[in-house]
XYZ file of C-alpha atoms in Angstrom:
734
model
C -26.093 22.152 116.221
C -28.484 22.351 112.580
C -31.844 23.987 113.733
C -34.230 21.461 113.036
C -36.641 21.887 109.126
C -39.378 22.282 110.766
C -38.128 25.633 112.229
C -35.949 26.228 109.231
C -38.144 27.372 107.016
C -41.013 28.453 109.846
C -38.195 31.298 109.813
C -38.476 31.476 106.546
C -42.032 31.875 105.933
C -41.935 34.379 108.254
C -39.237 36.791 106.820
C -40.368 38.959 104.294
C -38.524 40.694 103.107
C -36.961 39.602 99.714
C -40.910 39.952 98.855
C -40.224 43.571 98.454
C -38.300 42.214 95.271
C -40.455 40.264 93.977
C -42.844 42.025 93.933
C -41.392 45.042 92.163
C -40.119 42.598 89.879
C -43.734 41.981 88.734
C -46.008 43.540 85.835
C -49.121 44.261 87.739
C -46.653 46.381 90.927
C -46.731 48.890 88.459
C -50.829 49.043 89.525
C -50.140 49.140 92.860
C -49.358 53.129 93.357
C -52.850 53.849 90.383
C -54.418 51.389 92.722
C -54.103 52.634 95.779
C -54.717 56.673 94.290
C -58.840 55.071 93.586
C -58.988 52.988 96.777
C -57.182 57.259 98.631
C -59.647 58.777 96.351
C -63.589 56.609 96.272
C -62.940 56.141 100.249
C -62.674 60.127 100.777
C -65.631 61.783 99.084
C -67.123 58.159 99.653
C -66.863 59.598 103.888
C -67.189 63.295 103.237
C -70.197 63.520 101.585
C -74.160 62.130 102.319
C -75.424 59.284 99.108
C -71.984 59.386 97.478
C -72.606 55.513 97.678
C -76.483 55.814 96.984
C -77.616 53.879 93.551
C -78.633 56.931 92.091
C -75.409 58.738 92.150
C -73.633 55.344 91.543
C -76.033 55.129 88.102
C -75.754 59.231 86.742
C -72.131 58.319 88.211
C -71.172 54.903 86.054
C -73.266 56.742 83.044
C -70.456 59.584 83.032
C -67.758 56.424 83.146
C -68.459 55.043 80.282
C -67.864 57.729 78.284
C -65.063 59.065 79.658
C -62.909 56.081 79.847
C -63.303 54.929 76.246
C -61.843 58.309 75.605
C -58.679 57.621 77.653
C -58.507 53.693 75.769
C -58.236 55.947 72.886
C -55.412 57.880 74.449
C -54.021 55.074 76.420
C -53.609 53.303 73.120
C -52.252 56.363 71.694
C -49.389 56.617 74.711
C -49.005 52.878 74.777
C -47.675 53.572 70.935
C -45.052 56.461 72.427
C -47.636 59.601 70.747
C -49.790 61.503 72.750
C -53.239 63.327 72.207
C -54.842 66.828 72.836
C -57.269 67.052 70.033
C -59.884 64.452 71.833
C -61.795 66.862 73.535
C -62.691 68.626 70.005
C -62.674 64.711 67.884
C -65.005 64.883 71.487
C -67.122 67.780 70.579
C -66.896 67.215 67.646
C -68.650 63.737 67.004
C -71.673 64.936 69.279
C -72.302 68.032 66.913
C -73.044 65.483 63.974
C -74.477 62.620 66.642
C -78.087 65.330 67.821
C -77.841 66.624 63.869
C -78.159 63.234 62.285
C -81.205 61.984 64.570
C -82.291 65.870 65.288
C -82.161 67.703 62.067
C -81.478 64.685 59.549
C -83.545 62.619 61.174
C -81.431 59.780 60.808
C -82.224 56.467 62.162
C -79.732 55.967 64.802
C -77.170 53.393 63.594
C -76.787 55.594 60.918
C -76.359 58.042 64.277
C -73.480 56.286 65.448
C -71.666 55.519 61.975
C -72.081 59.401 61.285
C -70.059 59.681 64.862
C -67.601 57.242 64.550
C -66.654 58.429 60.910
C -65.932 62.338 62.443
C -63.990 60.555 64.870
C -61.749 58.088 62.569
C -60.576 60.754 59.598
C -60.224 63.460 62.649
C -57.555 61.086 64.241
C -56.958 59.830 61.017
C -55.719 63.404 60.077
C -53.306 63.394 62.689
C -52.646 59.680 61.552
C -51.082 60.956 58.109
C -49.378 64.015 59.692
C -47.436 62.217 62.592
C -47.313 59.200 61.419
C -45.898 59.425 57.816
C -45.091 62.744 57.544
C -42.973 62.258 61.419
C -44.232 65.558 62.507
C -44.477 66.099 66.488
C -47.826 64.507 67.961
C -47.515 67.413 71.105
C -47.835 69.773 68.769
C -49.828 68.563 65.470
C -52.498 67.356 68.218
C -52.354 70.847 69.844
C -53.114 72.696 66.394
C -55.548 70.132 65.940
C -57.098 70.909 69.081
C -56.922 74.739 67.861
C -58.629 73.774 64.867
C -61.120 71.653 65.940
C -62.603 73.033 68.736
C -62.375 76.703 66.391
C -64.518 74.537 63.949
C -67.086 72.893 66.582
C -67.469 76.721 67.963
C -68.805 77.527 64.733
C -71.189 74.927 63.808
C -72.537 74.949 67.372
C -73.383 79.142 66.557
C -75.045 78.205 63.330
C -76.687 75.493 64.019
C -77.671 75.567 67.501
C -81.071 77.073 67.725
C -82.190 74.435 64.841
C -80.899 72.247 67.405
C -83.014 73.513 70.225
C -86.169 74.204 68.300
C -86.204 69.874 66.385
C -89.174 68.954 67.767
C -88.325 64.465 66.644
C -88.142 62.855 69.043
C -85.646 59.280 69.303
C -87.111 56.136 72.138
C -84.070 54.377 71.081
C -81.929 57.021 70.646
C -82.975 57.753 74.285
C -82.521 54.476 75.586
C -79.619 54.385 75.278
C -78.417 57.792 76.993
C -80.597 57.268 79.829
C -81.706 53.004 79.578
C -80.633 50.516 82.178
C -79.849 46.548 80.509
C -79.800 44.247 84.742
C -78.903 47.234 85.982
C -76.798 48.616 84.692
C -76.044 51.934 82.629
C -76.396 50.813 78.725
C -73.431 53.315 78.345
C -70.598 51.717 80.962
C -72.075 48.324 79.638
C -71.056 49.228 76.047
C -67.560 50.307 77.167
C -67.221 47.187 78.869
C -66.919 45.705 76.007
C -65.130 47.923 74.267
C -62.562 47.991 76.937
C -61.828 43.814 76.608
C -62.183 44.954 72.857
C -59.009 46.552 73.184
C -57.212 44.704 76.086
C -56.942 41.565 73.371
C -55.863 43.685 71.198
C -53.017 45.712 72.983
C -52.098 42.008 75.258
C -53.322 38.798 72.158
C -53.102 40.629 68.713
C -49.879 41.661 66.416
C -51.177 44.737 66.428
C -50.950 45.270 69.852
C -47.465 44.652 70.083
C -46.368 46.014 66.983
C -47.779 49.133 69.453
C -45.959 48.641 72.776
C -42.852 47.917 69.766
C -42.776 50.907 69.139
C -43.596 52.939 71.385
C -41.112 51.312 73.900
C -37.935 52.135 70.321
C -39.064 53.107 67.775
C -35.337 52.832 66.363
C -34.997 48.565 67.162
C -39.434 48.488 66.279
C -37.809 49.202 62.713
C -34.707 47.596 62.032
C -37.415 44.728 63.871
C -39.166 45.029 60.174
C -42.849 46.186 62.176
C -43.968 48.955 59.950
C -44.260 52.027 62.634
C -45.741 54.398 60.035
C -49.367 52.982 59.543
C -48.730 51.221 63.381
C -48.440 54.821 64.380
C -51.436 56.250 61.938
C -54.020 53.415 63.654
C -53.600 54.276 66.983
C -53.786 57.958 65.839
C -56.800 56.256 64.164
C -58.226 54.988 67.125
C -57.949 57.498 69.219
C -60.533 59.112 66.970
C -63.091 56.558 67.014
C -62.803 55.839 70.590
C -63.249 59.477 70.715
C -66.060 59.382 68.148
C -68.450 56.425 70.035
C -67.759 58.405 73.031
C -69.275 61.509 71.821
C -71.952 59.838 70.120
C -72.560 58.379 73.639
C -72.825 62.125 75.724
C -74.877 63.144 72.780
C -77.668 60.088 73.563
C -77.985 60.750 77.424
C -78.430 65.085 77.148
C -79.589 65.018 73.400
C -78.066 67.621 72.360
C -74.946 69.111 73.133
C -73.724 73.485 74.017
C -69.983 75.566 73.598
C -68.725 74.012 76.749
C -68.601 70.448 75.170
C -65.531 68.581 75.151
C -63.842 71.270 76.818
C -61.315 70.746 78.800
C -61.590 66.967 78.443
C -58.303 66.651 76.860
C -56.391 67.425 80.580
C -59.036 64.679 82.628
C -58.396 62.235 79.452
C -54.028 62.245 79.965
C -54.697 62.942 84.113
C -56.471 59.735 83.650
C -54.586 57.639 82.232
C -51.239 59.234 83.173
C -52.333 58.205 87.108
C -53.371 55.398 86.114
C -49.559 53.869 85.242
C -49.079 54.141 81.784
C -46.177 55.619 80.426
C -45.644 59.314 79.081
C -43.009 57.869 77.293
C -44.393 54.769 75.175
C -44.358 50.969 76.013
C -45.458 50.382 78.918
C -49.440 50.551 80.408
C -52.633 48.942 79.475
C -55.970 49.251 79.580
C -56.984 48.138 83.672
C -54.301 51.106 84.747
C -56.822 53.510 81.982
C -59.752 52.100 83.708
C -58.765 52.773 87.320
C -56.885 55.942 86.241
C -60.640 56.952 84.211
C -62.654 56.317 87.644
C -59.757 57.780 89.947
C -60.509 61.373 88.010
C -63.982 60.758 87.349
C -65.000 60.081 90.978
C -62.368 63.204 92.616
C -63.882 65.446 89.554
C -67.756 64.914 90.121
C -67.218 65.077 94.455
C -65.086 68.200 94.000
C -68.215 69.618 91.716
C -70.580 67.909 95.200
C -68.227 69.311 97.647
C -69.254 73.626 96.170
C -65.525 74.069 94.074
C -65.881 75.424 90.950
C -64.201 74.827 87.934
C -61.515 75.834 88.526
C -60.323 74.134 91.693
C -61.111 71.738 89.615
C -59.036 72.264 86.664
C -55.680 72.315 89.550
C -56.498 69.665 91.169
C -55.842 67.621 88.047
C -52.991 69.738 87.743
C -51.830 69.226 90.172
C -52.685 64.869 90.278
C -50.685 65.312 86.307
C -47.502 66.841 87.512
C -47.300 64.714 89.993
C -47.959 61.453 88.485
C -45.512 63.191 85.610
C -42.710 63.704 88.123
C -43.238 59.297 89.389
C -43.491 58.134 86.254
C -40.350 59.733 84.799
C -38.036 59.515 88.410
C -40.051 55.385 88.873
C -38.847 54.828 84.630
C -34.994 55.964 84.959
C -34.979 54.437 88.519
C -36.403 51.275 89.040
C -33.803 49.379 88.014
C -31.824 51.060 90.755
C -34.301 50.060 94.074
C -35.040 45.735 92.265
C -30.649 46.120 92.701
C -30.788 47.319 96.634
C -33.751 45.727 97.446
C -33.678 42.093 94.589
C -31.031 39.721 96.776
C -32.866 39.300 100.703
C -30.472 36.401 102.424
C -31.432 34.925 105.566
C -29.209 33.790 108.321
C -28.295 29.655 107.345
C -25.321 28.500 110.025
C -23.020 25.442 108.303
C -21.799 23.015 111.068
C -19.575 19.859 110.680
C -15.456 19.858 111.183
C -14.715 17.114 108.980
C -12.177 18.454 106.458
C -11.568 17.675 102.966
C -7.858 18.491 102.555
C -5.490 15.609 101.984
C -4.205 15.716 106.264
C -7.469 16.541 107.567
C -7.951 12.778 108.437
C -11.497 12.068 107.128
C -13.136 10.150 105.604
C -14.201 12.827 103.098
C -9.736 13.870 102.828
C -9.244 14.591 99.171
C -6.021 12.258 96.985
C -5.033 13.651 94.345
C -5.966 10.314 91.939
C -8.660 12.790 89.812
C -5.102 13.517 88.226
C -4.110 10.094 86.244
C -7.608 10.640 84.778
C -7.425 10.427 80.764
C -8.634 13.739 78.465
C -11.799 12.408 76.987
C -12.022 16.007 73.316
C -9.116 18.678 75.225
C -9.768 21.894 73.807
C -13.019 20.367 71.845
C -15.934 20.751 73.878
C -17.240 23.041 77.079
C -18.531 23.168 79.855
C -19.919 19.200 80.096
C -21.457 18.611 82.831
C -23.150 15.555 82.500
C -21.612 12.616 80.637
C -24.309 9.221 79.847
C -23.280 6.426 78.020
C -25.829 3.884 75.607
C -25.448 0.418 75.717
C -23.068 0.800 72.487
C -20.902 1.885 75.085
C -21.313 5.709 72.949
C -20.398 9.136 75.752
C -22.934 11.972 75.502
C -22.492 15.236 76.266
C -24.665 18.445 76.776
C -21.832 21.349 76.230
C -22.683 25.185 77.344
C -23.546 25.777 73.289
C -27.078 24.429 73.686
C -25.259 20.972 71.432
C -25.444 16.888 72.678
C -22.642 15.316 71.550
C -22.096 12.036 70.910
C -18.085 10.610 71.373
C -18.330 6.880 69.664
C -16.917 3.888 71.715
C -14.610 2.599 72.057
C -12.062 5.219 71.820
C -14.043 8.558 72.009
C -11.821 10.404 69.629
C -15.097 10.985 66.909
C -17.459 12.523 67.561
C -20.684 14.035 65.907
C -23.688 16.924 67.390
C -26.230 14.561 68.101
C -28.866 17.350 69.436
C -29.395 20.409 69.367
C -32.081 22.448 71.739
C -30.319 25.639 72.307
C -29.616 25.608 76.232
C -27.398 24.566 78.856
C -28.422 20.844 78.438
C -27.661 19.888 82.111
C -29.259 16.771 83.637
C -29.553 13.349 81.406
C -30.954 10.431 81.889
C -30.732 7.145 79.272
C -34.471 5.917 79.457
C -35.522 2.317 78.743
C -36.466 2.787 74.551
C -32.500 4.804 73.845
C -34.099 7.783 74.499
C -32.525 10.694 76.482
C -34.316 13.498 79.200
C -32.456 16.359 79.886
C -32.828 19.023 82.038
C -32.608 22.568 79.883
C -31.226 25.411 81.942
C -34.018 27.628 82.097
C -35.830 25.988 79.660
C -37.492 22.945 81.099
C -36.974 19.000 81.105
C -36.838 18.017 76.434
C -36.561 14.417 75.436
C -34.177 13.525 72.880
C -34.865 9.995 71.050
C -32.637 8.154 69.042
C -32.479 9.647 65.591
C -30.982 12.757 67.807
C -34.922 14.791 67.297
C -35.908 16.990 70.155
C -39.021 17.085 71.939
C -40.079 19.265 74.928
C -42.144 16.980 77.580
C -42.438 19.308 80.995
C -41.952 23.752 81.035
C -43.773 24.261 84.511
C -45.715 22.795 87.069
C -49.018 24.141 88.958
C -48.178 27.823 90.461
C -48.859 27.601 94.762
C -51.762 29.755 96.140
C -49.660 31.725 98.279
C -47.090 32.833 97.048
C -46.208 35.788 95.058
C -42.937 34.940 93.467
C -44.204 32.639 89.926
C -43.119 28.768 90.759
C -44.707 27.623 88.223
C -42.040 27.959 85.363
C -39.175 26.133 85.245
C -36.707 28.283 86.479
C -33.474 25.845 86.443
C -34.361 22.471 86.347
C -31.020 20.713 86.897
C -30.240 16.858 86.870
C -33.029 13.760 86.715
C -33.774 10.391 87.103
C -35.790 7.587 85.071
C -37.490 5.013 87.560
C -39.027 2.037 86.270
C -42.260 3.253 85.805
C -41.072 4.978 83.573
C -41.750 8.387 85.223
C -39.010 11.052 85.546
C -37.390 12.421 88.785
C -35.926 15.835 88.047
C -34.579 18.732 90.459
C -35.942 22.997 89.868
C -33.093 23.731 92.326
C -34.334 27.662 92.966
C -37.683 29.452 92.166
C -36.387 32.717 92.423
C -33.115 32.808 89.384
C -32.738 31.771 86.345
C -29.681 29.721 85.465
C -26.276 31.713 84.673
C -28.053 33.267 88.714
C -26.332 31.018 90.885
C -24.060 33.054 92.503
C -26.934 35.317 93.941
C -28.564 32.286 95.250
C -26.032 31.037 97.059
C -25.623 34.106 98.365
C -29.098 34.439 99.986
C -28.796 31.089 100.711
C -32.729 30.457 100.533
C -34.552 27.607 100.527
C -36.346 27.936 96.694
C -35.179 24.617 95.925
C -38.063 21.338 94.747
C -38.137 18.082 93.594
C -40.454 17.157 90.574
C -41.281 13.961 88.437
C -43.147 14.415 85.380
C -45.701 11.715 84.415
C -44.871 10.363 81.129
C -49.228 9.139 81.126
C -50.598 12.494 81.796
C -48.255 15.073 80.293
C -48.595 16.781 83.812
C -45.391 18.135 86.223
C -46.028 17.752 90.308
C -43.555 19.284 92.939
C -43.035 16.518 95.530
C -41.054 17.622 97.844
C -39.928 21.729 97.921
C -38.047 24.035 100.868
C -34.443 23.199 98.827
C -31.314 24.911 99.296
C -30.638 24.810 96.227
C -31.973 20.932 94.572
C -28.777 19.550 92.673
C -28.453 15.972 91.756
C -31.133 13.786 91.672
C -31.239 9.838 91.549
C -33.713 6.694 92.074
C -31.733 3.835 95.042
C -31.077 0.606 92.918
C -34.207 -0.856 94.300
C -36.079 2.084 92.982
C -38.071 2.754 96.290
C -35.927 6.424 96.968
C -35.185 8.860 95.671
C -32.083 10.759 96.650
C -31.402 15.172 96.164
C -28.596 16.710 96.368
C -28.541 20.114 98.411
C -25.842 21.648 97.451
C -26.540 25.102 99.250
C -26.682 22.684 103.104
C -23.858 20.314 102.114
C -26.417 17.203 102.210
C -28.077 14.473 99.935
C -31.689 13.596 101.129
C -33.425 10.073 100.218
C -37.283 11.044 99.926
C -38.739 7.422 99.393
C -41.125 6.797 97.145
C -42.763 3.756 98.374
C -42.694 1.971 101.095
C -43.871 1.503 104.733
C -41.929 5.698 104.263
C -43.628 6.692 101.193
C -43.660 10.621 100.899
C -41.025 11.250 103.577
C -38.053 13.945 103.338
C -35.103 11.950 105.193
C -31.621 13.605 105.807
C -28.983 10.379 104.799
C -26.018 12.669 104.766
C -25.665 16.359 106.480
C -22.099 18.781 106.564
C -20.011 17.797 104.000
C -17.039 19.629 103.779
C -17.563 20.153 100.310
C -21.103 21.384 97.667
C -22.922 18.238 96.032
C -24.245 17.978 92.198
C -25.818 15.242 90.398
C -25.101 11.854 91.639
C -25.283 8.651 90.273
C -25.125 4.459 91.077
C -22.301 2.417 91.382
C -21.958 -1.234 89.856
C -21.011 -2.283 93.822
C -24.648 -0.659 94.912
C -22.756 1.792 96.313
C -24.027 5.610 95.016
C -21.522 7.928 93.605
C -21.355 11.755 94.400
C -19.983 14.972 92.306
C -18.748 17.964 94.366
C -18.497 20.818 91.884
C -16.304 22.799 95.576
C -15.191 22.161 98.917
C -16.354 25.165 101.507
C -14.797 27.583 103.581
C -14.539 28.932 106.798
C -14.516 32.975 105.211
C -18.358 32.118 102.698
C -19.487 29.366 106.097
C -19.280 32.716 108.927
C -20.677 34.485 106.105
C -24.241 32.565 105.934
C -24.529 33.067 109.648
C -24.992 37.276 108.653
C -27.172 38.297 106.132
C -26.272 41.628 106.939
C -22.692 41.636 106.113
C -24.284 39.397 102.803
C -26.619 42.236 101.797
C -24.406 44.694 102.269
C -22.548 42.879 100.167
C -24.163 42.822 96.942
C -25.803 46.604 97.853
C -21.666 48.091 97.770
C -19.341 45.781 95.782
C -18.860 45.365 92.506
C -20.282 41.295 91.434
C -15.527 40.502 90.968
C -15.293 41.546 94.692
C -17.967 39.499 96.082
C -17.702 36.268 98.553
C -18.016 32.733 96.676
C -18.518 29.772 97.697
C -15.499 27.876 96.478
C -16.216 26.125 93.434
C -12.991 26.090 92.154
C -11.668 22.831 94.438
C -14.002 19.256 94.070
C -14.049 16.076 93.535
C -15.488 13.342 93.429
C -17.028 11.283 96.763
C -18.262 7.551 97.227
C -20.957 6.498 99.608
C -23.086 3.446 100.784
C -26.470 2.228 100.956
C -26.316 4.195 104.281
C -24.744 6.972 103.648
C -21.538 6.046 104.643
C -18.354 7.055 102.977
C -16.604 4.799 101.123
C -13.785 6.604 99.158
C -12.814 10.179 97.736
C -11.799 10.816 93.967
C -9.929 14.337 94.022
C -7.845 16.661 91.157
C -5.710 18.758 93.954
C -3.236 20.085 91.296
C -6.124 21.733 89.832
C -4.707 20.503 86.370
C -7.343 18.202 85.123
C -10.980 18.470 87.357
C -10.030 21.499 89.685
C -14.810 21.494 89.629
C -17.090 17.819 88.582
C -20.616 18.503 87.752
C -20.899 14.945 87.452
C -19.835 11.036 87.330
C -21.603 8.148 85.650
C -19.565 4.615 85.971
C -18.854 2.169 82.851
C -17.615 -0.778 82.710
C -15.075 -0.511 85.425
C -14.565 3.725 84.268
C -15.683 6.701 86.065
C -15.947 9.147 82.824
C -15.418 12.605 83.950
C -17.634 16.430 83.429
C -17.784 19.115 85.040
C -19.443 22.473 83.441
C -16.708 24.794 83.369
C -14.383 21.842 82.088
C -12.618 21.899 78.626
C -13.108 17.675 79.047
C -14.258 14.549 79.692
C -12.178 12.156 82.606
C -11.893 8.883 81.771
C -10.551 7.281 84.781
C -9.858 3.213 85.307
C -11.584 2.483 88.518
C -9.690 -0.147 90.614
C -11.906 -3.296 90.733
C -14.686 -2.597 89.446
C -17.037 -4.730 87.755
C -16.110 -4.668 83.754
C -19.342 -5.611 82.326
C -21.899 -3.592 84.730
C -23.176 -0.300 82.921
C -25.623 1.697 84.211
C -28.885 2.598 82.632
C -28.680 -1.637 81.304
C -27.861 -2.701 84.981
C -31.009 -0.392 86.394
C -33.834 -1.258 83.865
C -32.845 -5.217 84.577
C -32.360 -4.878 88.383
C -35.432 -3.181 88.756
C -37.138 -5.595 86.729
C -35.930 -7.855 87.914
C -37.315 -6.822 90.991
C -40.403 -6.197 90.377
C -40.857 -9.730 88.647
C -40.142 -11.219 91.467
C -43.249 -10.535 93.043
C -46.982 -11.074 91.838
C -47.768 -9.356 88.116
C -49.592 -6.743 89.186
C -47.420 -5.456 91.627
C -45.872 -2.519 89.236
C -49.493 -0.938 88.613
C -49.809 -1.486 92.563
C -46.069 0.322 93.844
C -46.515 3.496 90.839
C -50.577 3.614 91.988
C -49.611 3.750 95.716
C -46.512 6.603 95.182
C -49.133 8.583 93.180
C -50.372 9.097 96.386
C -48.263 9.962 98.484
C -48.003 13.056 96.316
C -49.632 16.898 97.808
C -52.318 17.589 96.564
C -52.474 20.257 93.512
C -49.005 20.254 93.111
C -49.883 19.859 89.371
């Protein structure tokens, strides 16, 4: 007995097993560990230290954070490019020295002192960049050498000029304001750091240079083969790091109004720890400014907290070392094993009990018993077409079908021996629908909804709908748009089979058997797509009823057909029309006698039905066996089913030998003949329907009937029909 739809959905929503895999696939999932670490550090030291969250304490900490964060951002950019910069501490110290010399000895304006500090950092960064980017020296050893050289130069300068700096009588209120002043309750330094972080984020995520940096860090050889100037990109990362250290050094000099022998000492270790603890990869190509920010706050909080608890410099360095070692191990192990973890947890099957006793076997004796009539179908384009998933005909009788090569091919009536590529789309065209103006609307797998004009021009209509507020899965993107039909008001109704998998991973969706499919509608007047109904187990074929008042939807893995009411007293509701069929339904299309044709892509088997009741078995199967040994739904034998408006089965067509049409995904009636498509077929079938109307064409007859239905009422009926249908759509699902 089938569970009620409401109870099934409640069970589905209560099982979060699939959320683990979904979360781990997201880029923001890498931020969870540093975020938890940051939260733990703040909680521990906030509890252990009295007045930790006092305004005065936070004000002083945020001033230090502004300087430290800028250095971490510069180092993060270097790491994203696949490098490392151990010289940031010495560059920082030199920039501090040049800032105080410019202000207190040379009496320069604040702006020139800032330029002097930035120039110092930029020149040091350029020196590293030339050696590492253009001369291709090892980044670790090179920056270690420049660290020693820079620190030695700073020690020499501070000894030579230290006394003069201490004795300088010069005061500069602007310089002091930058170091100790506030604006809107926030230190000037943290505001500058915030602006710098925002600029760096835009640089990395929205600019060509940022994309180049990530590409070079991910794989220098691939970046070079793609035409990216690798050496120049590496050079620029070190320049940016030097400039960052220069700005941070200027802010430090403004805060303390001086420089000492220990300035910048150990900064490289703290900054590197912050960048790595935040989740930025040492291997390059993976990271963000947000991760650097979290790492900077965690490290600075921990360092200041240990000092306030009475621990010395040695303890600080020891803890930083442990944090860095832990972060490095975690980064390396996660980067190496992430795909294995995802393979273990992503596929999460659910319980699904199938019902129904009727058989599709020829000797089954039921209404679904298949015969061998499809073996009589005449082949069109035998061996010349690959994967005609759906077929359609225009007003002149020309035949169209999509192919797995990303094209829509047209065969010319009446013999369909001549053909041409009508349009090249690039993705796999699945469902097809002929519009009133002769254009073709098509669902393109993993791409969206497209329109092809009479001259073959391709136009993108829709690639997304609004994301659900509480969905971990990004269901805004159309992952597997499958079939479509067009209403009398011009709206395009189409299915998105699953929100968890792309079209080529349909097998994983069948093994999970989760209700993640949905019905959507695209309105050409607004250009917006709305989610009308979800919770379907692989939403597949879609077909408007002959009167245009409801729409039929095939739910493949549930072996059912549903009717969604567009208007009338049941508007906005879904009801099951056919349940527990012995086959997996695919596309549905109208028939000349008022009934409907439905494709079966395969027939159920007792073994797979049994496995659906045991999700643990299917879960172990996907983890322990290679894909070739998995238990799949049977898609090797299908057929065509015809049913009437009430869901009663009228006739069946099959190919028992499996030579011509073992798997059927679509069929279209036209002038007494049935044209048959299959996603794995190398032909299009042409079957003569006994007793069918030889003048009936699917698209023209449909447009005529729906137009007449509207014309029988008052002139405003069409507008009211559209308005009534729109009010039945769920709010906020545009």
